[in-house]
Amino acid sequence: MESVRLPQELTALGVETREDATFAQLTTLRVGGPIGLLVDCPTRESVFGAVEALASAQVPTIYLGGGSNLVAADQGWAGAVLRVTSEGLSSTLDSDGGLVLADAGIGWDELVAFTVESGLGGLECLSGIPGNAGASVKQNIGAYGAQLSDCLEAAELWNWSTGERRWATAESLRLGYRSSAIRHEECVVVLGLRLRLASDGLSAPIRYRELAAAVGVREGERAPVQDVRKAVLALRAGKGMLLDADDHDTWSTGSFFVNPVLALPEAERLFPSERRPERMPWYPDSGSVKLSAAWLIEQAGFAKGFPGEGAPVRLSTKHTLAITNRGTGTAADVVELAKQVRAGVLETFGVLLEPEPILLGVSL
Ligand SMILES: Cc1cc2nc3c(=O)[nH]c(=O)nc-3n(C[C@H](O)[C@H](O)[C@H](O)COP(=O)(O)OP(=O)(O)OC[C@H]3O[C@@H](n4cnc5c(N)ncnc54)[C@H](O)[C@@H]3O)c2cc1C
């Protein structure tokens, strides 16, 4: 890549650039090669200016948040990587409850902690998810029976190819299971979120059995937001789903595969009820069935920690869904293990697992 000079005015807007960054330094999986130019933009104006300058210099540009849902190739990316780093966060109360405005660059868990400390309910089940607020919209993050779409009112988007900047309603974003209308829209930058929360100090109804038991309530009941956050963080830590630099089980992208959702007839063909193992997770929902990717992986012969000690990349020793870097792993190692697991599940069950993270310069 030819060296790129961003216009001097952008420095005045606080844009910071680096030419020595790597994806291994900026992602939670800690793999991936050099980045041509890292551009950090702390304000909306600096995002607009930087993207326009990069586009007119014909520098291919991608966006990065906390790097917790990305597998980048060992050869890296010769173009620019832009981060929206604005961290504004505020809340107000009105007759409908709490309204929270968050900039894209705020850490997701900081945002959740802020709402919980403010006694606002709705996001507590999403405690401990790494990454930034901006990226949360892309895959409609979810955990413990809750998802972003339960509380998102609108997201502020800027489409740099058309210049359009607008607040898109949650409905227009078509938020689904780990999906949204902008999941693969590379021209769309998320600048901020508007969230609607309850203001009575209680959580949303708890819809996840393990969490309800940990909090000491029945499924469907509400509980103090602080108690739910505490329980979620403890459950996540036990599964290696809370970032911890000293624990290689957390050097991952979280779940590597999404839970497969099959049309009911297809699911029944592959798993006829008379032969379906009694304990097989099976979640029917209007004409389709969601299966558990972790269960399929384990039953296909890939135990926690596969392929064993000494391997640079292994399944987490706490959860079969996470592919983890043990310290010296590369993107090529990650892809190799992912391919092996995927082929094993396909051969055993006839189900093709789809990756959850965004793949940059690598494919399965
Ligand atoms: C230990 C661990 C546990 C996890 N647990 C969960 C979980 O429980 N539930 C869940 O849903 N996810 C989970 N994840 C996945 C991940 O944390 C989420 O997907 C998170 O929202 C990614 O945010 P990020 O800022 O790190 O995104 P990145 O990885 O930086 O980027 C992901 C994608 O979003 C794009 N992007 C980033 N910022 C912007 C922006 N401002 N505008 C436009 N595009 C942008 C990037 O270009 C990329 O395509 C987990 C990950 C880890 C490592």
mmCIF file of N, CA and C in Angstrom, residues 73-163:
data_model
loop_
_atom_site.group_PDB
_atom_site.id
_atom_site.type_symbol
_atom_site.label_atom_id
_atom_site.label_comp_id
_atom_site.label_asym_id
_atom_site.label_seq_id
_atom_site.Cartn_x
_atom_site.Cartn_y
_atom_site.Cartn_z
ATOM 1 N N ALA A 73 -6.716 -12.252 8.716
ATOM 2 C CA ALA A 73 -5.670 -13.107 8.153
ATOM 3 C C ALA A 73 -4.272 -12.741 8.654
ATOM 4 N N ASP A 74 -3.399 -13.736 8.623
ATOM 5 C CA ASP A 74 -2.021 -13.505 9.067
ATOM 6 C C ASP A 74 -1.303 -12.477 8.188
ATOM 7 N N GLN A 75 -1.723 -12.373 6.907
ATOM 8 C CA GLN A 75 -1.063 -11.381 6.046
ATOM 9 C C GLN A 75 -1.571 -9.969 6.298
ATOM 10 N N GLY A 76 -2.609 -9.842 7.134
ATOM 11 C CA GLY A 76 -3.096 -8.516 7.513
ATOM 12 C C GLY A 76 -3.933 -7.859 6.429
ATOM 13 N N TRP A 77 -3.964 -6.545 6.476
ATOM 14 C CA TRP A 77 -4.836 -5.737 5.606
ATOM 15 C C TRP A 77 -4.040 -4.506 5.188
ATOM 16 N N ALA A 78 -3.853 -4.368 3.872
ATOM 17 C CA ALA A 78 -3.000 -3.278 3.395
ATOM 18 C C ALA A 78 -3.687 -1.919 3.458
ATOM 19 N N GLY A 79 -4.991 -1.898 3.591
ATOM 20 C CA GLY A 79 -5.722 -0.628 3.599
ATOM 21 C C GLY A 79 -5.767 -0.007 4.979
ATOM 22 N N ALA A 80 -6.808 0.797 5.190
ATOM 23 C CA ALA A 80 -6.957 1.480 6.480
ATOM 24 C C ALA A 80 -7.979 0.751 7.346
ATOM 25 N N VAL A 81 -7.767 0.839 8.647
ATOM 26 C CA VAL A 81 -8.728 0.321 9.620
ATOM 27 C C VAL A 81 -9.145 1.512 10.474
ATOM 28 N N LEU A 82 -10.434 1.819 10.438
ATOM 29 C CA LEU A 82 -10.901 3.018 11.134
ATOM 30 C C LEU A 82 -11.682 2.643 12.386
ATOM 31 N N ARG A 83 -11.352 3.267 13.480
ATOM 32 C CA ARG A 83 -12.115 3.032 14.718
ATOM 33 C C ARG A 83 -12.839 4.313 15.121
ATOM 34 N N VAL A 84 -14.124 4.151 15.429
ATOM 35 C CA VAL A 84 -14.899 5.281 15.954
ATOM 36 C C VAL A 84 -14.675 5.235 17.462
ATOM 37 N N THR A 85 -14.006 6.240 18.011
ATOM 38 C CA THR A 85 -13.636 6.135 19.425
ATOM 39 C C THR A 85 -14.419 7.098 20.336
ATOM 40 N N SER A 86 -15.424 7.762 19.789
ATOM 41 C CA SER A 86 -16.230 8.688 20.612
ATOM 42 C C SER A 86 -16.933 7.899 21.717
ATOM 43 N N GLU A 87 -16.905 8.439 22.948
ATOM 44 C CA GLU A 87 -17.370 7.648 24.096
ATOM 45 C C GLU A 87 -18.479 8.324 24.888
ATOM 46 N N GLY A 88 -19.246 9.184 24.237
ATOM 47 C CA GLY A 88 -20.331 9.878 24.953
ATOM 48 C C GLY A 88 -21.376 8.901 25.475
ATOM 49 N N LEU A 89 -21.906 9.191 26.655
ATOM 50 C CA LEU A 89 -22.892 8.305 27.275
ATOM 51 C C LEU A 89 -23.748 9.141 28.215
ATOM 52 N N SER A 90 -25.077 9.098 28.048
ATOM 53 C CA SER A 90 -25.937 9.875 28.944
ATOM 54 C C SER A 90 -27.290 9.193 29.071
ATOM 55 N N SER A 91 -27.994 9.528 30.151
ATOM 56 C CA SER A 91 -29.336 8.967 30.301
ATOM 57 C C SER A 91 -30.287 10.048 30.801
ATOM 58 N N THR A 92 -31.559 9.905 30.413
ATOM 59 C CA THR A 92 -32.583 10.799 30.936
ATOM 60 C C THR A 92 -33.796 9.959 31.294
ATOM 61 N N LEU A 93 -34.627 10.488 32.168
ATOM 62 C CA LEU A 93 -35.863 9.779 32.513
ATOM 63 C C LEU A 93 -37.028 10.530 31.892
ATOM 64 N N ASP A 94 -37.993 9.803 31.350
ATOM 65 C CA ASP A 94 -39.225 10.442 30.897
ATOM 66 C C ASP A 94 -40.392 9.554 31.326
ATOM 67 N N SER A 95 -41.561 9.860 30.851
ATOM 68 C CA SER A 95 -42.736 9.119 31.344
ATOM 69 C C SER A 95 -42.705 7.656 30.916
ATOM 70 N N ASP A 96 -41.901 7.310 29.918
ATOM 71 C CA ASP A 96 -41.822 5.904 29.480
ATOM 72 C C ASP A 96 -40.665 5.142 30.123
ATOM 73 N N GLY A 97 -39.880 5.776 30.972
ATOM 74 C CA GLY A 97 -38.772 5.074 31.620
ATOM 75 C C GLY A 97 -37.454 5.783 31.358
ATOM 76 N N GLY A 98 -36.407 5.005 31.135
ATOM 77 C CA GLY A 98 -35.082 5.581 30.923
ATOM 78 C C GLY A 98 -34.708 5.567 29.454
ATOM 79 N N LEU A 99 -34.060 6.660 29.023
ATOM 80 C CA LEU A 99 -33.601 6.735 27.638
ATOM 81 C C LEU A 99 -32.097 6.939 27.686
ATOM 82 N N VAL A 100 -31.353 6.064 27.018
ATOM 83 C CA VAL A 100 -29.895 6.150 27.065
ATOM 84 C C VAL A 100 -29.364 6.449 25.673
ATOM 85 N N LEU A 101 -28.443 7.415 25.609
ATOM 86 C CA LEU A 101 -27.772 7.727 24.347
ATOM 87 C C LEU A 101 -26.313 7.327 24.505
ATOM 88 N N ALA A 102 -25.809 6.520 23.569
ATOM 89 C CA ALA A 102 -24.420 6.062 23.682
ATOM 90 C C ALA A 102 -23.719 6.252 22.354
ATOM 91 N N ASP A 103 -22.485 6.752 22.412
ATOM 92 C CA ASP A 103 -21.677 6.830 21.193
ATOM 93 C C ASP A 103 -21.127 5.451 20.859
ATOM 94 N N ALA A 104 -20.796 5.250 19.583
ATOM 95 C CA ALA A 104 -20.352 3.938 19.115
ATOM 96 C C ALA A 104 -19.082 3.444 19.804
ATOM 97 N N GLY A 105 -18.215 4.371 20.239
ATOM 98 C CA GLY A 105 -16.922 3.948 20.756
ATOM 99 C C GLY A 105 -16.922 3.548 22.221
ATOM 100 N N ILE A 106 -18.050 3.708 22.892
ATOM 101 C CA ILE A 106 -18.070 3.320 24.319
ATOM 102 C C ILE A 106 -18.021 1.797 24.418
ATOM 103 N N GLY A 107 -17.267 1.292 25.392
ATOM 104 C CA GLY A 107 -17.210 -0.159 25.575
ATOM 105 C C GLY A 107 -18.599 -0.674 25.938
ATOM 106 N N TRP A 108 -19.003 -1.786 25.321
ATOM 107 C CA TRP A 108 -20.351 -2.301 25.577
ATOM 108 C C TRP A 108 -20.593 -2.531 27.057
ATOM 109 N N ASP A 109 -19.624 -3.162 27.726
ATOM 110 C CA ASP A 109 -19.878 -3.487 29.133
ATOM 111 C C ASP A 109 -19.867 -2.241 30.023
ATOM 112 N N GLU A 110 -19.115 -1.213 29.602
ATOM 113 C CA GLU A 110 -19.179 0.065 30.352
ATOM 114 C C GLU A 110 -20.587 0.630 30.272
ATOM 115 N N LEU A 111 -21.164 0.503 29.079
ATOM 116 C CA LEU A 111 -22.534 0.984 28.872
ATOM 117 C C LEU A 111 -23.507 0.211 29.767
ATOM 118 N N VAL A 112 -23.351 -1.118 29.804
ATOM 119 C CA VAL A 112 -24.262 -1.923 30.634
ATOM 120 C C VAL A 112 -24.062 -1.560 32.117
ATOM 121 N N ALA A 113 -22.802 -1.449 32.539
ATOM 122 C CA ALA A 113 -22.530 -1.122 33.947
ATOM 123 C C ALA A 113 -23.169 0.214 34.310
ATOM 124 N N PHE A 114 -23.077 1.183 33.392
ATOM 125 C CA PHE A 114 -23.664 2.514 33.622
ATOM 126 C C PHE A 114 -25.180 2.405 33.812
ATOM 127 N N THR A 115 -25.835 1.606 32.968
ATOM 128 C CA THR A 115 -27.303 1.497 33.092
ATOM 129 C C THR A 115 -27.671 0.805 34.408
ATOM 130 N N VAL A 116 -26.904 -0.220 34.752
ATOM 131 C CA VAL A 116 -27.216 -0.961 35.986
ATOM 132 C C VAL A 116 -27.014 -0.052 37.205
ATOM 133 N N GLU A 117 -25.897 0.701 37.192
ATOM 134 C CA GLU A 117 -25.655 1.625 38.317
ATOM 135 C C GLU A 117 -26.736 2.705 38.388
ATOM 136 N N SER A 118 -27.312 3.036 37.245
ATOM 137 C CA SER A 118 -28.378 4.056 37.213
ATOM 138 C C SER A 118 -29.741 3.456 37.534
ATOM 139 N N GLY A 119 -29.776 2.144 37.839
ATOM 140 C CA GLY A 119 -31.045 1.494 38.180
ATOM 141 C C GLY A 119 -31.945 1.261 36.973
ATOM 142 N N LEU A 120 -31.350 1.255 35.784
ATOM 143 C CA LEU A 120 -32.153 1.047 34.572
ATOM 144 C C LEU A 120 -32.090 -0.414 34.153
ATOM 145 N N GLY A 121 -33.240 -0.975 33.825
ATOM 146 C CA GLY A 121 -33.298 -2.407 33.525
ATOM 147 C C GLY A 121 -33.493 -2.689 32.050
ATOM 148 N N GLY A 122 -32.889 -3.795 31.577
ATOM 149 C CA GLY A 122 -33.092 -4.225 30.190
ATOM 150 C C GLY A 122 -31.833 -4.805 29.582
ATOM 151 N N LEU A 123 -30.650 -4.258 29.991
ATOM 152 C CA LEU A 123 -29.400 -4.712 29.363
ATOM 153 C C LEU A 123 -28.614 -5.668 30.251
ATOM 154 N N GLU A 124 -29.080 -5.877 31.499
ATOM 155 C CA GLU A 124 -28.282 -6.613 32.483
ATOM 156 C C GLU A 124 -27.858 -8.013 32.022
ATOM 157 N N CYS A 125 -28.696 -8.692 31.221
ATOM 158 C CA CYS A 125 -28.331 -10.046 30.766
ATOM 159 C C CYS A 125 -27.193 -9.993 29.750
ATOM 160 N N LEU A 126 -26.947 -8.801 29.199
ATOM 161 C CA LEU A 126 -25.879 -8.661 28.197
ATOM 162 C C LEU A 126 -24.592 -8.163 28.856
ATOM 163 N N SER A 127 -24.507 -8.279 30.173
ATOM 164 C CA SER A 127 -23.294 -7.894 30.901
ATOM 165 C C SER A 127 -22.123 -8.744 30.440
ATOM 166 N N GLY A 128 -20.961 -8.115 30.382
ATOM 167 C CA GLY A 128 -19.730 -8.874 30.145
ATOM 168 C C GLY A 128 -19.448 -9.206 28.695
ATOM 169 N N ILE A 129 -20.306 -8.795 27.772
ATOM 170 C CA ILE A 129 -19.995 -9.041 26.347
ATOM 171 C C ILE A 129 -18.925 -8.024 25.938
ATOM 172 N N PRO A 130 -17.810 -8.505 25.376
ATOM 173 C CA PRO A 130 -16.752 -7.561 25.004
ATOM 174 C C PRO A 130 -17.149 -6.719 23.787
ATOM 175 N N GLY A 131 -16.270 -5.786 23.437
ATOM 176 C CA GLY A 131 -16.495 -4.988 22.238
ATOM 177 C C GLY A 131 -17.146 -3.661 22.545
ATOM 178 N N ASN A 132 -17.466 -2.930 21.479
ATOM 179 C CA ASN A 132 -17.997 -1.575 21.612
ATOM 180 C C ASN A 132 -19.472 -1.515 21.249
ATOM 181 N N ALA A 133 -20.098 -0.417 21.674
ATOM 182 C CA ALA A 133 -21.533 -0.261 21.411
ATOM 183 C C ALA A 133 -21.837 -0.297 19.914
ATOM 184 N N GLY A 134 -20.975 0.314 19.101
ATOM 185 C CA GLY A 134 -21.261 0.413 17.664
ATOM 186 C C GLY A 134 -21.482 -0.935 17.010
ATOM 187 N N ALA A 135 -20.590 -1.875 17.291
ATOM 188 C CA ALA A 135 -20.676 -3.185 16.638
ATOM 189 C C ALA A 135 -21.848 -4.014 17.147
ATOM 190 N N SER A 136 -22.385 -3.674 18.312
ATOM 191 C CA SER A 136 -23.453 -4.499 18.898
ATOM 192 C C SER A 136 -24.648 -4.618 17.953
ATOM 193 N N VAL A 137 -24.865 -3.560 17.164
ATOM 194 C CA VAL A 137 -26.018 -3.549 16.256
ATOM 195 C C VAL A 137 -25.807 -4.544 15.118
ATOM 196 N N LYS A 138 -24.554 -4.647 14.683
ATOM 197 C CA LYS A 138 -24.294 -5.436 13.472
ATOM 198 C C LYS A 138 -24.806 -6.853 13.599
ATOM 199 N N GLN A 139 -24.557 -7.460 14.761
ATOM 200 C CA GLN A 139 -25.033 -8.844 14.888
ATOM 201 C C GLN A 139 -26.092 -8.985 15.990
ATOM 202 N N ASN A 140 -26.680 -7.856 16.399
ATOM 203 C CA ASN A 140 -27.740 -7.911 17.407
ATOM 204 C C ASN A 140 -27.307 -8.834 18.547
ATOM 205 N N ILE A 141 -26.303 -8.364 19.291
ATOM 206 C CA ILE A 141 -25.699 -9.222 20.316
ATOM 207 C C ILE A 141 -26.755 -9.771 21.272
ATOM 208 N N GLY A 142 -26.477 -10.946 21.784
ATOM 209 C CA GLY A 142 -27.441 -11.570 22.677
ATOM 210 C C GLY A 142 -26.771 -12.534 23.633
ATOM 211 N N ALA A 143 -27.427 -12.771 24.753
ATOM 212 C CA ALA A 143 -26.948 -13.747 25.739
ATOM 213 C C ALA A 143 -28.016 -13.931 26.810
ATOM 214 N N TYR A 144 -28.050 -15.103 27.380
ATOM 215 C CA TYR A 144 -28.934 -15.400 28.518
ATOM 216 C C TYR A 144 -30.397 -14.974 28.266
ATOM 217 N N GLY A 145 -30.861 -15.295 27.063
ATOM 218 C CA GLY A 145 -32.272 -15.065 26.752
ATOM 219 C C GLY A 145 -32.623 -13.636 26.386
ATOM 220 N N ALA A 146 -31.608 -12.751 26.296
ATOM 221 C CA ALA A 146 -31.879 -11.355 25.939
ATOM 222 C C ALA A 146 -31.071 -10.981 24.708
ATOM 223 N N GLN A 147 -31.499 -9.941 24.027
ATOM 224 C CA GLN A 147 -30.701 -9.447 22.913
ATOM 225 C C GLN A 147 -30.870 -7.938 22.802
ATOM 226 N N LEU A 148 -29.936 -7.337 22.095
ATOM 227 C CA LEU A 148 -29.942 -5.874 21.957
ATOM 228 C C LEU A 148 -31.305 -5.367 21.507
ATOM 229 N N SER A 149 -31.916 -6.094 20.567
ATOM 230 C CA SER A 149 -33.178 -5.626 19.973
ATOM 231 C C SER A 149 -34.293 -5.481 21.014
ATOM 232 N N ASP A 150 -34.143 -6.091 22.199
ATOM 233 C CA ASP A 150 -35.165 -5.914 23.243
ATOM 234 C C ASP A 150 -35.232 -4.454 23.704
ATOM 235 N N CYS A 151 -34.111 -3.740 23.587
ATOM 236 C CA CYS A 151 -34.040 -2.387 24.153
ATOM 237 C C CYS A 151 -33.666 -1.306 23.140
ATOM 238 N N LEU A 152 -33.186 -1.704 21.969
ATOM 239 C CA LEU A 152 -32.724 -0.685 21.018
ATOM 240 C C LEU A 152 -33.912 0.034 20.393
ATOM 241 N N GLU A 153 -33.878 1.365 20.487
ATOM 242 C CA GLU A 153 -34.943 2.138 19.834
ATOM 243 C C GLU A 153 -34.486 2.532 18.436
ATOM 244 N N ALA A 154 -33.219 2.967 18.332
ATOM 245 C CA ALA A 154 -32.704 3.413 17.027
ATOM 246 C C ALA A 154 -31.178 3.445 17.054
ATOM 247 N N ALA A 155 -30.592 3.386 15.876
ATOM 248 C CA ALA A 155 -29.131 3.512 15.762
ATOM 249 C C ALA A 155 -28.823 4.634 14.772
ATOM 250 N N GLU A 156 -27.811 5.416 15.129
ATOM 251 C CA GLU A 156 -27.419 6.518 14.246
ATOM 252 C C GLU A 156 -26.415 5.970 13.236
ATOM 253 N N LEU A 157 -26.758 6.050 11.966
ATOM 254 C CA LEU A 157 -25.931 5.458 10.917
ATOM 255 C C LEU A 157 -25.458 6.530 9.949
ATOM 256 N N TRP A 158 -24.291 6.291 9.410
ATOM 257 C CA TRP A 158 -23.811 7.148 8.317
ATOM 258 C C TRP A 158 -23.358 6.235 7.195
ATOM 259 N N ASN A 159 -23.964 6.448 6.016
ATOM 260 C CA ASN A 159 -23.564 5.667 4.853
ATOM 261 C C ASN A 159 -22.638 6.546 4.032
ATOM 262 N N TRP A 160 -21.347 6.228 4.059
ATOM 263 C CA TRP A 160 -20.411 7.157 3.435
ATOM 264 C C TRP A 160 -20.494 7.147 1.916
ATOM 265 N N SER A 161 -21.069 6.074 1.334
ATOM 266 C CA SER A 161 -21.119 6.068 -0.132
ATOM 267 C C SER A 161 -22.244 6.975 -0.645
ATOM 268 N N THR A 162 -23.287 7.175 0.166
ATOM 269 C CA THR A 162 -24.373 8.069 -0.259
ATOM 270 C C THR A 162 -24.347 9.386 0.511
ATOM 271 N N GLY A 163 -23.582 9.413 1.587
ATOM 272 C CA GLY A 163 -23.523 10.621 2.419
ATOM 273 C C GLY A 163 -24.707 10.736 3.376
#
